[in-house]
Short mmCIF file of N, CA and C in Angstrom, two decimals:
data_model
loop_
_atom_site.label_atom_id
_atom_site.label_comp_id
_atom_site.label_asym_id
_atom_site.label_seq_id
_atom_site.Cartn_x
_atom_site.Cartn_y
_atom_site.Cartn_z
N UNK A 197 7.87 2.15 -21.25
CA UNK A 197 6.83 1.36 -20.46
C UNK A 197 6.88 0.09 -19.37
N UNK A 198 7.53 -1.16 -19.63
CA UNK A 198 7.73 -1.95 -19.23
C UNK A 198 7.94 -1.71 -18.75
N UNK A 199 9.47 -1.04 -18.37
CA UNK A 199 10.31 -0.04 -16.75
C UNK A 199 8.73 -0.34 -15.50
N UNK A 200 8.69 1.00 -16.28
CA UNK A 200 7.21 1.75 -15.67
C UNK A 200 6.22 0.47 -14.92
N UNK A 201 5.80 0.25 -15.63
CA UNK A 201 4.93 -1.75 -15.00
C UNK A 201 5.05 -2.00 -13.94
N UNK A 202 6.35 -2.67 -14.05
CA UNK A 202 7.15 -2.79 -13.13
C UNK A 202 7.82 -2.75 -11.77
N UNK A 203 8.24 -1.54 -12.13
CA UNK A 203 8.21 -0.33 -11.26
C UNK A 203 6.90 -0.01 -10.81
N UNK A 204 5.40 -0.01 -11.45
CA UNK A 204 4.58 0.00 -10.51
C UNK A 204 3.55 -1.93 -9.61
N UNK A 205 4.35 -2.24 -10.24
CA UNK A 205 2.87 -3.43 -9.65
C UNK A 205 3.55 -4.45 -8.99
N UNK A 206 5.02 -3.68 -8.13
CA UNK A 206 5.98 -4.28 -7.22
C UNK A 206 5.92 -3.33 -6.76
N UNK A 207 5.45 -1.67 -6.71
CA UNK A 207 5.08 -1.65 -5.32
C UNK A 207 3.85 -2.18 -5.19
N UNK A 208 2.97 -2.41 -6.01
CA UNK A 208 1.99 -2.59 -5.57
C UNK A 208 2.33 -4.18 -3.90
N UNK A 209 3.09 -5.01 -5.21
CA UNK A 209 3.59 -5.67 -4.34
C UNK A 209 4.11 -5.53 -2.75
N UNK A 210 5.48 -4.30 -2.73
CA UNK A 210 6.06 -4.57 -1.92
C UNK A 210 4.89 -3.95 -0.79
N UNK A 211 3.93 -2.69 -0.86
CA UNK A 211 2.82 -2.08 0.39
C UNK A 211 2.01 -3.35 0.30
N UNK A 212 1.99 -4.42 -0.29
CA UNK A 212 0.64 -6.23 -0.27
C UNK A 212 1.93 -6.34 1.56
N UNK A 213 2.36 -6.58 0.77
CA UNK A 213 3.32 -7.30 1.77
C UNK A 213 3.70 -6.73 2.99
N UNK A 214 4.32 -4.90 2.82
CA UNK A 214 3.96 -4.58 4.16
C UNK A 214 2.60 -4.45 5.38
N UNK A 215 1.65 -5.01 3.75
CA UNK A 215 -0.16 -4.86 4.43
C UNK A 215 -0.01 -6.11 5.75
N UNK A 216 0.48 -7.50 4.93
CA UNK A 216 0.29 -8.95 5.51
C UNK A 216 1.28 -8.20 7.16
N UNK A 217 2.28 -8.08 6.76
CA UNK A 217 3.47 -7.87 7.91
C UNK A 217 2.93 -6.89 10.15
N UNK A 218 1.75 -5.76 8.66
CA UNK A 218 1.58 -5.22 10.28
C UNK A 218 0.18 -5.64 10.19
N UNK A 219 -0.76 -6.46 9.51
CA UNK A 219 -1.68 -7.56 10.41
C UNK A 219 -1.08 -8.26 11.11
N UNK A 220 -0.16 -8.53 10.38
CA UNK A 220 1.10 -10.01 11.84
C UNK A 220 1.17 -8.89 13.30
N UNK A 221 1.71 -8.18 12.66
CA UNK A 221 1.33 -7.17 14.24
C UNK A 221 3.94 -7.59 14.99
N UNK A 222 4.07 -7.37 12.80
CA UNK A 222 5.20 -7.63 13.55
C UNK A 222 6.47 -7.23 14.15
N UNK A 223 7.28 -7.20 15.41
CA UNK A 223 7.58 -6.61 15.91
C UNK A 223 8.72 -5.55 15.37
N UNK A 224 9.32 -6.37 14.34
CA UNK A 224 10.45 -5.11 13.57
C UNK A 224 9.76 -3.81 13.07
N UNK A 225 8.85 -3.61 13.26
CA UNK A 225 7.19 -2.27 12.29
C UNK A 225 7.63 -1.42 13.66
N UNK A 226 7.78 -1.77 14.27
CA UNK A 226 7.08 -0.68 15.41
C UNK A 226 7.06 0.78 15.52
N UNK A 227 8.14 0.69 14.63
CA UNK A 227 8.87 2.11 14.89
C UNK A 227 7.72 2.87 13.79
N UNK A 228 6.75 1.97 12.76
CA UNK A 228 6.19 3.13 11.87
C UNK A 228 4.68 2.95 12.63
N UNK A 229 4.53 2.19 13.05
CA UNK A 229 3.21 2.79 13.82
C UNK A 229 2.88 4.06 15.28
N UNK A 230 2.03 4.88 14.41
CA UNK A 230 1.78 6.58 14.83
C UNK A 230 1.01 5.91 16.18
N UNK A 231 1.44 6.22 17.29
CA UNK A 231 1.13 5.55 18.33
C UNK A 231 2.26 7.29 19.94
N UNK A 232 1.64 7.71 20.53
CA UNK A 232 2.61 8.30 21.17
C UNK A 232 2.40 7.84 22.82
N UNK A 233 3.74 8.83 23.58
CA UNK A 233 3.08 8.29 24.97
C UNK A 233 1.71 7.73 25.54
N UNK A 234 1.14 9.36 25.41
CA UNK A 234 0.10 9.22 25.84
C UNK A 234 -1.20 8.78 25.54
N UNK A 235 -0.53 7.56 24.54
CA UNK A 235 -1.47 6.62 24.58
C UNK A 235 -1.58 5.58 24.87
N UNK A 236 -0.46 5.08 25.64
CA UNK A 236 0.06 4.33 25.69
C UNK A 236 -0.43 4.33 27.73
N UNK A 237 0.00 5.86 28.25
CA UNK A 237 -0.42 6.01 29.55
C UNK A 237 -2.25 6.15 29.85
N UNK A 238 -2.66 7.00 28.98
CA UNK A 238 -4.51 6.37 29.35
C UNK A 238 -5.41 5.98 29.40
N UNK A 239 -4.99 5.10 28.06
CA UNK A 239 -5.63 4.00 27.83
C UNK A 239 -4.93 2.53 29.06
N UNK A 240 -6.51 1.50 28.58
CA UNK A 240 -6.49 0.73 30.21
C UNK A 240 -6.29 -0.64 30.10
N UNK A 241 -5.36 -0.90 28.37
CA UNK A 241 -5.34 -2.09 27.96
C UNK A 241 -4.54 -1.30 26.66
N UNK A 242 -3.64 -1.05 26.72
CA UNK A 242 -1.70 0.01 26.23
C UNK A 242 -1.63 -1.84 25.01
N UNK A 243 -1.45 -3.00 24.96
CA UNK A 243 -1.68 -3.58 24.36
C UNK A 243 -2.87 -3.86 22.87
N UNK A 244 -3.67 -3.81 23.42
CA UNK A 244 -5.29 -3.20 22.79
C UNK A 244 -5.29 -2.39 21.69
N UNK A 245 -4.10 -1.30 22.23
CA UNK A 245 -4.76 -0.16 21.17
C UNK A 245 -3.39 -0.06 20.45
N UNK A 246 -2.14 -0.35 20.55
CA UNK A 246 -1.32 -1.07 19.80
C UNK A 246 -1.97 -1.59 18.85
N UNK A 247 -2.41 -2.80 18.86
CA UNK A 247 -2.45 -3.56 17.68
C UNK A 247 -4.19 -2.80 17.10
N UNK A 248 -4.99 -2.33 17.84
CA UNK A 248 -6.02 -1.81 16.54
C UNK A 248 -5.36 -0.54 15.64
N UNK A 249 -4.03 -0.22 16.22
CA UNK A 249 -3.01 0.92 14.86
C UNK A 249 -2.30 -0.02 14.45
N UNK A 250 -1.47 -1.83 14.40
CA UNK A 250 -1.37 -1.59 14.11
C UNK A 250 -1.42 -2.02 12.27
N UNK A 251 -3.16 -2.89 12.75
CA UNK A 251 -4.07 -3.12 11.68
C UNK A 251 -4.18 -1.90 11.29
N UNK A 252 -4.64 -1.28 11.13
CA UNK A 252 -5.01 0.58 11.08
C UNK A 252 -4.07 1.06 9.66
N UNK A 253 -2.51 0.88 10.08
CA UNK A 253 -1.77 0.54 9.43
C UNK A 253 -1.54 -0.50 7.78
N UNK A 254 -1.77 -1.80 9.40
CA UNK A 254 -2.41 -3.21 7.77
C UNK A 254 -2.59 -2.29 6.60
N UNK A 255 -3.66 -1.96 7.40
CA UNK A 255 -5.37 -1.22 6.10
C UNK A 255 -5.16 -0.62 5.17
N UNK A 256 -3.82 0.40 5.49
CA UNK A 256 -3.49 2.10 4.49
C UNK A 256 -2.53 1.44 4.11
N UNK A 257 -1.66 0.03 3.75
CA UNK A 257 -0.59 -0.02 3.17
C UNK A 257 -1.67 -1.65 1.51
N UNK A 258 -2.80 -1.68 2.50
CA UNK A 258 -3.12 -2.79 1.48
C UNK A 258 -3.77 -1.89 0.65
N UNK A 259 -4.37 -0.75 0.84
CA UNK A 259 -5.79 0.71 0.37
C UNK A 259 -4.89 1.79 -0.63
N UNK A 260 -3.06 1.44 -0.46
CA UNK A 260 -2.18 1.73 -1.02
C UNK A 260 -1.05 0.68 -1.89
N UNK A 261 -1.22 -0.49 -1.70
CA UNK A 261 -0.95 -1.41 -2.97
C UNK A 261 -2.62 -1.84 -4.06
N UNK A 262 -4.09 -1.63 -3.75
CA UNK A 262 -4.47 -1.56 -4.78
C UNK A 262 -4.92 -0.27 -5.64
N UNK A 263 -4.38 1.21 -4.52
CA UNK A 263 -4.70 1.98 -5.35
C UNK A 263 -3.10 1.52 -6.78
N UNK A 264 -1.95 1.83 -6.46
CA UNK A 264 -1.26 1.34 -7.01
C UNK A 264 -1.77 0.31 -8.39
N UNK A 265 -2.14 -0.74 -7.89
CA UNK A 265 -2.32 -1.90 -9.35
C UNK A 265 -4.11 -1.46 -9.66
N UNK A 266 -4.52 -0.33 -9.40
CA UNK A 266 -5.09 0.86 -10.10
C UNK A 266 -4.91 1.01 -11.28
N UNK A 267 -3.61 2.44 -10.94
CA UNK A 267 -3.25 3.35 -11.35
C UNK A 267 -2.23 2.88 -12.70
N UNK A 268 -1.49 1.22 -11.97
CA UNK A 268 -1.31 0.77 -13.00
C UNK A 268 -1.91 0.07 -14.41
N UNK A 269 -2.96 -0.02 -14.10
CA UNK A 269 -3.83 -0.99 -14.81
C UNK A 269 -4.78 0.06 -15.67
N UNK A 270 -5.04 1.35 -15.77
CA UNK A 270 -4.96 2.35 -16.31
C UNK A 270 -4.49 3.66 -16.73
N UNK A 271 -3.00 3.17 -16.62
CA UNK A 271 -2.13 2.99 -17.16
C UNK A 271 -1.27 1.92 -18.44
N UNK A 272 -2.32 1.11 -18.02
CA UNK A 272 -1.64 0.14 -19.32
C UNK A 272 -2.72 0.04 -20.18
N UNK A 273 -4.04 -0.06 -19.64
CA UNK A 273 -5.07 0.93 -21.00
C UNK A 273 -4.51 1.91 -21.47
N UNK A 274 -4.10 3.09 -21.34
CA UNK A 274 -4.40 4.32 -22.03
C UNK A 274 -2.26 4.09 -23.31
N UNK A 275 -1.38 3.62 -22.47
CA UNK A 275 -0.70 3.36 -23.44
C UNK A 275 -0.70 1.94 -24.72
N UNK A 276 -1.97 1.01 -24.30
CA UNK A 276 -2.06 0.70 -25.63
C UNK A 276 -3.05 1.22 -26.52
N UNK A 277 -4.34 2.24 -25.80
CA UNK A 277 -5.10 2.86 -27.02
C UNK A 277 -4.35 3.06 -27.90
N UNK A 278 -3.25 4.87 -27.06
CA UNK A 278 -1.90 5.55 -27.74
C UNK A 278 -1.50 4.79 -28.47
N UNK A 279 -1.01 3.75 -28.58
CA UNK A 279 0.02 2.50 -29.10
C UNK A 279 -1.41 2.53 -30.45
N UNK A 280 -2.44 2.46 -30.69
CA UNK A 280 -2.56 1.65 -31.45
C UNK A 280 -3.14 2.82 -32.68
N UNK A 281 -3.47 4.13 -31.78
CA UNK A 281 -4.24 5.60 -32.75
C UNK A 281 -2.72 6.05 -33.57
N UNK A 282 -2.11 5.87 -33.45
CA UNK A 282 -0.55 6.05 -33.29
C UNK A 282 -0.44 5.65 -35.08
N UNK A 283 -1.01 4.26 -35.53
CA UNK A 283 -1.11 3.70 -36.54
C UNK A 283 -2.54 4.02 -37.17
N UNK A 284 -3.12 5.11 -36.77
CA UNK A 284 -4.28 4.94 -37.75
C UNK A 284 -4.10 6.28 -38.58
N UNK A 285 -4.22 6.30 -40.29
CA UNK A 285 -4.83 7.38 -40.61
C UNK A 285 -5.78 7.79 -40.88
N UNK A 286 -5.89 9.38 -40.42
CA UNK A 286 -7.07 9.94 -40.59
C UNK A 286 -7.53 11.71 -41.45
#
């Protein structure tokens, strides 16, 4: 159980860090931004389009981190409830 929660919250931390780096528009992560060549050619302000895509990917990472935290919290509650019911005599 401890391993599961540790992995869950470490993934949430990783996703949150990715969200921060995407929001900061890190040049290292340009390969992970979903844009095509037509996005750059057809747009009057290509840097703004790329920045918007960076922000969108960053928001998606924050959403994934929040989902990891919620799933981990629900999992922890379920484990505690199941442990408490193990020792009850019916």
